Coordinates of C-alpha atoms in Angstrom, one line a residue:
M1 CA -0.5 0.0 0.2
K2 CA 1.3 3.9 -1.8
F3 CA 1.2 7.0 1.3
D4 CA 2.1 10.1 0.5
R5 CA 4.3 11.3 3.2
D6 CA 5.7 8.1 5.6
L7 CA 5.0 9.9 9.4
F8 CA 3.2 13.3 11.1
I9 CA 4.4 14.8 13.9
S10 CA 1.2 16.2 16.3
Y11 CA 2.8 18.0 18.3
A12 CA 1.8 21.6 20.9
H13 CA 4.2 24.5 20.0
I14 CA 4.9 25.0 23.4
D15 CA 6.9 22.0 24.0
N16 CA 9.0 23.3 21.0
E17 CA 10.0 26.4 22.6
S18 CA 13.2 26.2 24.2
L19 CA 14.9 26.4 27.4
T20 CA 18.2 27.9 26.7
D21 CA 18.7 30.5 24.0
G22 CA 20.7 29.0 21.3
Q23 CA 19.0 26.3 21.2
D24 CA 16.5 23.4 19.1
G25 CA 13.8 22.5 20.9
W26 CA 12.6 18.9 22.1
V27 CA 10.2 18.6 19.4
S28 CA 12.9 20.0 16.9
M29 CA 15.5 17.8 17.9
F30 CA 12.9 14.2 18.0
H31 CA 12.4 15.2 14.7
R32 CA 15.6 15.4 13.1
G33 CA 16.7 12.6 14.7
L34 CA 14.0 10.4 14.2
E35 CA 14.4 11.2 10.7
I36 CA 18.2 10.6 10.5
R37 CA 17.6 6.6 12.2
L38 CA 14.5 6.3 9.9
A39 CA 17.0 6.8 6.7
Q40 CA 19.7 5.0 8.4
L41 CA 17.3 1.8 9.0
R42 CA 15.2 2.0 6.1
G43 CA 18.2 3.0 4.1
E44 CA 15.5 5.9 2.0
K45 CA 14.8 9.1 3.5
P46 CA 12.0 9.1 5.1
R47 CA 9.1 11.5 4.4
I48 CA 7.7 13.2 7.9
W49 CA 5.6 16.3 8.7
R50 CA 4.9 18.2 11.4
D51 CA 3.9 22.3 11.2
Q52 CA 6.1 24.9 12.0
K53 CA 3.9 27.9 10.6
L54 CA 0.4 27.0 11.4
Q55 CA -1.2 29.3 13.9
G56 CA -4.2 29.3 15.6
N57 CA -6.4 31.1 12.5
D58 CA -4.9 29.6 9.0
D59 CA -7.6 27.1 7.4
F60 CA -6.6 23.3 10.2
S61 CA -9.1 21.1 7.2
D62 CA -7.3 23.4 3.8
T63 CA -3.4 22.9 5.8
I64 CA -3.6 19.2 7.7
L65 CA -6.8 17.7 7.3
E66 CA -6.0 16.8 3.2
Q67 CA -2.6 15.0 3.5
F68 CA -4.0 12.7 6.2
P69 CA -5.7 9.8 3.6
N70 CA -2.5 9.5 2.1
L71 CA -0.5 9.5 5.3
A72 CA 0.9 5.8 6.9
L73 CA 1.6 6.5 10.1
L74 CA 0.9 9.5 13.5
V75 CA 3.1 10.0 16.4
S76 CA 1.2 11.9 19.2
I77 CA 3.8 13.6 21.3
L78 CA 1.7 13.5 24.5
S79 CA 1.8 16.2 26.9
P80 CA -0.3 18.3 29.7
R81 CA -0.3 20.9 26.7
Y82 CA -1.2 18.1 24.0
V83 CA -4.9 17.2 25.5
K84 CA -6.0 20.7 26.2
S85 CA -5.0 21.5 22.6
T86 CA -8.3 21.4 20.3
W87 CA -5.8 21.9 17.5
C88 CA -4.1 18.5 18.3
L89 CA -6.6 16.5 18.5
R90 CA -8.7 17.1 15.3
E91 CA -5.3 16.3 14.2
L92 CA -5.0 12.8 15.9
E93 CA -10.0 12.2 15.4
N94 CA -8.9 12.8 11.9
F95 CA -5.5 10.8 11.0
A96 CA -7.6 7.7 12.7
Q97 CA -10.8 8.4 10.6
S98 CA -9.3 9.0 7.4
A99 CA -6.3 5.2 8.7
E100 CA -9.6 3.5 9.5
A101 CA -11.0 4.1 6.2
K102 CA -7.2 3.9 4.2
G103 CA -6.0 0.7 5.1
G104 CA -7.3 0.5 8.5
L105 CA -5.7 1.8 11.8
K106 CA -4.3 -0.9 12.4
I107 CA -2.7 -3.7 11.2
G108 CA -3.0 -7.0 13.1
D109 CA -1.5 -5.4 16.3
K110 CA -0.5 -3.2 15.7
A111 CA -1.7 0.3 15.3
R112 CA -0.5 3.4 13.3
I113 CA -0.6 6.0 16.0
F114 CA 2.4 6.6 18.3
K115 CA 1.6 7.7 21.3
V116 CA 5.8 9.8 22.7
I117 CA 5.5 10.9 25.9
K118 CA 7.2 13.6 26.2
T119 CA 6.2 14.7 29.9
Y120 CA 4.2 12.7 32.9
L121 CA 0.6 12.7 32.3
P122 CA -1.3 10.7 34.4
R123 CA -3.5 8.3 32.5
D124 CA -6.2 9.2 33.0
K125 CA -6.2 12.1 31.0
H126 CA -4.7 10.7 27.8
P127 CA -7.4 10.8 24.9
Q128 CA -9.1 7.8 24.3
A129 CA -7.5 7.5 21.1
L130 CA -3.9 6.8 22.5
D131 CA -5.4 5.2 25.6
R132 CA -5.3 1.2 24.9
L133 CA -0.8 1.9 23.6
L134 CA 1.2 2.2 26.3
G135 CA 3.7 4.5 24.5
Y136 CA 7.0 5.4 24.8
E137 CA 8.4 7.3 28.0
F138 CA 10.2 10.0 27.1
F139 CA 10.7 10.0 30.9
D140 CA 12.2 8.9 34.7
I141 CA 10.9 8.9 38.2
D142 CA 13.1 10.4 40.5
D143 CA 13.7 8.8 44.1
A144 CA 11.2 12.2 44.9
G145 CA 8.6 10.9 42.8
R146 CA 9.7 14.0 40.2
P147 CA 9.3 13.8 36.3
R148 CA 12.3 14.4 34.8
E149 CA 12.1 14.4 30.5
F150 CA 15.1 13.2 28.8
S151 CA 17.2 16.0 27.8
R152 CA 20.6 16.9 27.1
L153 CA 20.2 19.2 29.2
Y154 CA 20.2 17.6 32.5
G155 CA 23.4 15.4 32.0
A156 CA 24.6 13.1 30.1
D157 CA 23.0 10.1 31.1
S158 CA 19.1 12.4 30.4
E159 CA 20.4 12.3 26.5
H160 CA 21.9 8.8 26.4
K161 CA 18.1 7.3 27.5
F162 CA 16.8 10.6 24.8
W163 CA 18.1 8.8 22.1
A164 CA 18.2 4.8 23.8
K165 CA 14.4 5.4 23.4
L166 CA 14.3 7.1 19.8
E167 CA 16.2 4.1 18.7
D168 CA 13.3 2.0 20.1
L169 CA 10.4 4.5 19.1
A170 CA 12.5 4.8 14.9
Y171 CA 12.7 0.7 14.4
D172 CA 9.5 -0.5 15.5
I173 CA 8.3 2.8 13.0
Q174 CA 10.4 1.1 10.4
K175 CA 8.2 -2.4 10.5
T176 CA 5.2 -0.8 10.7
L177 CA 6.1 0.8 7.2
D178 CA 6.9 -2.2 5.5
L179 CA 4.2 -4.8 6.8
L180 CA 2.0 -1.2 5.0
E181 CA 4.5 -1.8 2.1
A182 CA 3.3 -5.3 1.7
L183 CA 0.0 -4.3 1.9
P184 CA -2.0 -4.9 -1.5
E185 CA -3.9 -2.2 -2.2
T186 CA -7.7 -1.4 -0.5
D187 CA -9.9 -0.3 1.3
G188 CA -11.2 -0.3 4.9
P189 CA -9.2 -2.3 7.4
A190 CA -6.3 -4.6 5.8
V191 CA -6.0 -7.9 6.7
V192 CA -2.1 -9.9 7.8
P193 CA -2.0 -13.7 8.9
G194 CA -0.1 -14.7 11.4
P195 CA 0.7 -13.6 14.9
L196 CA 2.2 -10.0 15.2
A197 CA 4.0 -9.1 18.1
A198 CA 1.9 -6.4 20.0
Q199 CA 3.1 -2.9 20.0
P200 CA 4.5 -0.2 22.9

């Protein structure tokens, strides 16, 4: 099954604001690292998209929604702001609808939505479309019970954990793209023979 774009990164813009001058934001670093690692795993540059310029008064439907029927996968970067953003939740909902209409939202046990948890959020706050996914946690809970995001700002160990988790994500995305590419062109949910491991 063919798509025009491999991946859309859905995120709240406040989560890409840098805490220090002259540094890329968290989402920008995530995007760049994922793009490079996927290119190395797949042997070709992935077609990754995120909206970097859209503002609240732009025409959402013309700019984003028209892309979703030809989009293979969605990465949602979950945070407290994400779940309060009507914009982000619309992206999530509309991709789910488009995916269900082309190939299905799941390929066997593999979901076409990847939940990246940037900032700790209680499970009962996760959007319904993401609730059943374990996701990829880009944070630890320290000895005092406080969540600590994976970032170079917090030292070498935290940065190492960021890249290790991104490696897990890139590998799972690569496997899911391979599954999608192997499917015949058809409308509706895909049927994949044989057992598949569940996506984290």
